[in-house]
Tab-separated table of C-alpha atoms in Angstrom:
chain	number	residue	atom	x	y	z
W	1	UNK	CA	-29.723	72.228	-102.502
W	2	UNK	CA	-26.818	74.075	-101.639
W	3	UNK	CA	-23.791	72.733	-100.042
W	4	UNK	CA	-22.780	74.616	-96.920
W	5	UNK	CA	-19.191	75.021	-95.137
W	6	UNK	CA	-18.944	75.402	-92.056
W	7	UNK	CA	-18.074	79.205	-92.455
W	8	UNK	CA	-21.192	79.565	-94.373
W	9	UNK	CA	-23.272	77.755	-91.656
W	10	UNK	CA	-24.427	80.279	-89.400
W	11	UNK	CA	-24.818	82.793	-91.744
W	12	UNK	CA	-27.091	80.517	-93.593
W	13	UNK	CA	-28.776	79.902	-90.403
W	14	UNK	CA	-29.507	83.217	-89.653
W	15	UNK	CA	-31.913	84.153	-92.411
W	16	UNK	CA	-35.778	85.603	-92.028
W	17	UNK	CA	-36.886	82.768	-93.732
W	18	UNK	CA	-36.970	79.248	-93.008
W	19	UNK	CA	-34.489	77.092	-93.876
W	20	UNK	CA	-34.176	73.468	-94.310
W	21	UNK	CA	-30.414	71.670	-93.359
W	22	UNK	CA	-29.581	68.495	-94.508
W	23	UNK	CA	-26.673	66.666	-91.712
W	24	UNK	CA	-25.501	63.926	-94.347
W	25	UNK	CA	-22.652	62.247	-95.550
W	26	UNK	CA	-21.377	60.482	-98.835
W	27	UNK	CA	-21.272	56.629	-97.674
W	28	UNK	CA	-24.845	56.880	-95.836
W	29	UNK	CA	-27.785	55.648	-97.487
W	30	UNK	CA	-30.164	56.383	-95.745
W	31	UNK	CA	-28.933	60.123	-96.764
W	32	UNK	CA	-29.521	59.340	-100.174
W	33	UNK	CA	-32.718	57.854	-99.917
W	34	UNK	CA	-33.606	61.379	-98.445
W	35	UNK	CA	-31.479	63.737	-100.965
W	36	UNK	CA	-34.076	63.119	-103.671
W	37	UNK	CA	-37.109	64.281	-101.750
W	38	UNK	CA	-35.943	67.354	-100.236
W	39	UNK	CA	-34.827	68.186	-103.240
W	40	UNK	CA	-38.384	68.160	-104.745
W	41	UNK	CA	-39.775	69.331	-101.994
W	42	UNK	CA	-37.590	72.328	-102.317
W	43	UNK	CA	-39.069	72.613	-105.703
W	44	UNK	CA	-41.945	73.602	-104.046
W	45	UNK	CA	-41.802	76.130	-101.825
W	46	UNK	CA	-39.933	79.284	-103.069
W	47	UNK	CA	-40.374	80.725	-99.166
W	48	UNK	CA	-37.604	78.357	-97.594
W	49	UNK	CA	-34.257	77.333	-98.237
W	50	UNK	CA	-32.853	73.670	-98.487
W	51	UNK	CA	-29.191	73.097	-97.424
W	52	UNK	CA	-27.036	70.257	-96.815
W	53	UNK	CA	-23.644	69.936	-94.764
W	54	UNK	CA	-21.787	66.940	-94.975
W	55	UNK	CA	-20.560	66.066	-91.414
W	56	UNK	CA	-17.749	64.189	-92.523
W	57	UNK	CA	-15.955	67.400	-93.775
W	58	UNK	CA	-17.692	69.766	-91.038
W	59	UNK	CA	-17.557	67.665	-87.706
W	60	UNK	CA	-17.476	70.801	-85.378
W	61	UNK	CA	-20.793	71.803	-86.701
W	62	UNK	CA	-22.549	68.998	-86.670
W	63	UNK	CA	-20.568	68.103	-82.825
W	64	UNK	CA	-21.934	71.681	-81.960
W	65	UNK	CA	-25.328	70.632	-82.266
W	66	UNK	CA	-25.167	67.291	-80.473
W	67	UNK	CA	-25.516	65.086	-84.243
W	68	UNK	CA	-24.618	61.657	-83.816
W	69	UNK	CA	-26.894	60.154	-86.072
W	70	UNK	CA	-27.503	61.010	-89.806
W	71	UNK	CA	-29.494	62.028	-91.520
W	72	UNK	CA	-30.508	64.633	-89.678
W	73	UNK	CA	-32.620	67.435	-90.516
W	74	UNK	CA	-32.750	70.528	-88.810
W	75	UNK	CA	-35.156	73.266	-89.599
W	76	UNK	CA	-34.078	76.990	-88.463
W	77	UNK	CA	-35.314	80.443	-88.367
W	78	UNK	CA	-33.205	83.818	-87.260
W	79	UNK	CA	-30.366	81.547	-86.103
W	80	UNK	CA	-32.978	79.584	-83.925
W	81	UNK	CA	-33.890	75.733	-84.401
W	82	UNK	CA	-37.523	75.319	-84.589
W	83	UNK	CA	-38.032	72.111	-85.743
W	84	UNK	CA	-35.902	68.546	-86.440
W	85	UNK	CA	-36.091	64.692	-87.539
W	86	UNK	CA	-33.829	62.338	-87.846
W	87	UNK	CA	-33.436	59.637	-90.416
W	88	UNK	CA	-34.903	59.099	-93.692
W	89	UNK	CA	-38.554	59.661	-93.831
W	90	UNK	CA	-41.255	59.496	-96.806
W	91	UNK	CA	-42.377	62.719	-98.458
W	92	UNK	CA	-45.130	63.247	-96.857
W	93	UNK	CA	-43.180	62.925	-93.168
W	94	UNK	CA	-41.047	65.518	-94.300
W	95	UNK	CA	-43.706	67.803	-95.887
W	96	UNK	CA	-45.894	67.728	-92.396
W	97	UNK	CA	-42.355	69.066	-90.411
W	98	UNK	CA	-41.415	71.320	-92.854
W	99	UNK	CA	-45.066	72.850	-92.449
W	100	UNK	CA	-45.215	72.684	-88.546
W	101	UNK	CA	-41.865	74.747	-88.731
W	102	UNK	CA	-43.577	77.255	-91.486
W	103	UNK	CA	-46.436	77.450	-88.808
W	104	UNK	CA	-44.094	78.352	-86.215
W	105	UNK	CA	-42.420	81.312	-87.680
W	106	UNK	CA	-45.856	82.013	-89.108
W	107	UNK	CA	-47.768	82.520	-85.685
């Protein structure tokens, strides 16, 4: 997954294809119970991109989306957010989202 600044944010967010943003930081674990399966998950599919910012370094962007709680995921498309969860959830949690937000840039 890559690691995104906060200058590389929106441009990041702003790509015709889904992609998948990680709001983490070092000392949570619940972050790093999560790491492991977006990272397989991005494995498989080549169609959207998995990113992670660490709000510790980047608090405006995380503060600019109203994150108080981490992990959060948020899922966007063109610049838009279509889809989010927060905490760390089981594979197949994170699979269904990541296909509802597939099926909304799909329709």
């Amino acid at each position: 997954m890559k690691a995104l600044t906060e200058k590389e944010f929106d441009e990041e967010i702003n790509k015709d294809k889904l992609v998948v943003v990680d709001f983490w930081a070092e000392w949570c674990m619940p972050c790093r119970m999560l790491t492991p399966v977006l990272e397989k998950l991005e494995k498989e599919y080549d169609s959207v991109e998995f990113a992670k910012l660490n709000t510790d370094e980047y608090p405006n962007v995380a503060m600019r989306f109203g994150i108080f709680s981490i992990p959060t995921v948020m899922m966007f498309y063109k610049g838009e957010m279509i889809n989010s969860f927060v905490g760390a959830m089981p594979e197949s949690v994170v699979r269904r989202e990541v296909e509802k937000a597939l099926e909304k840039i799909q329709a």
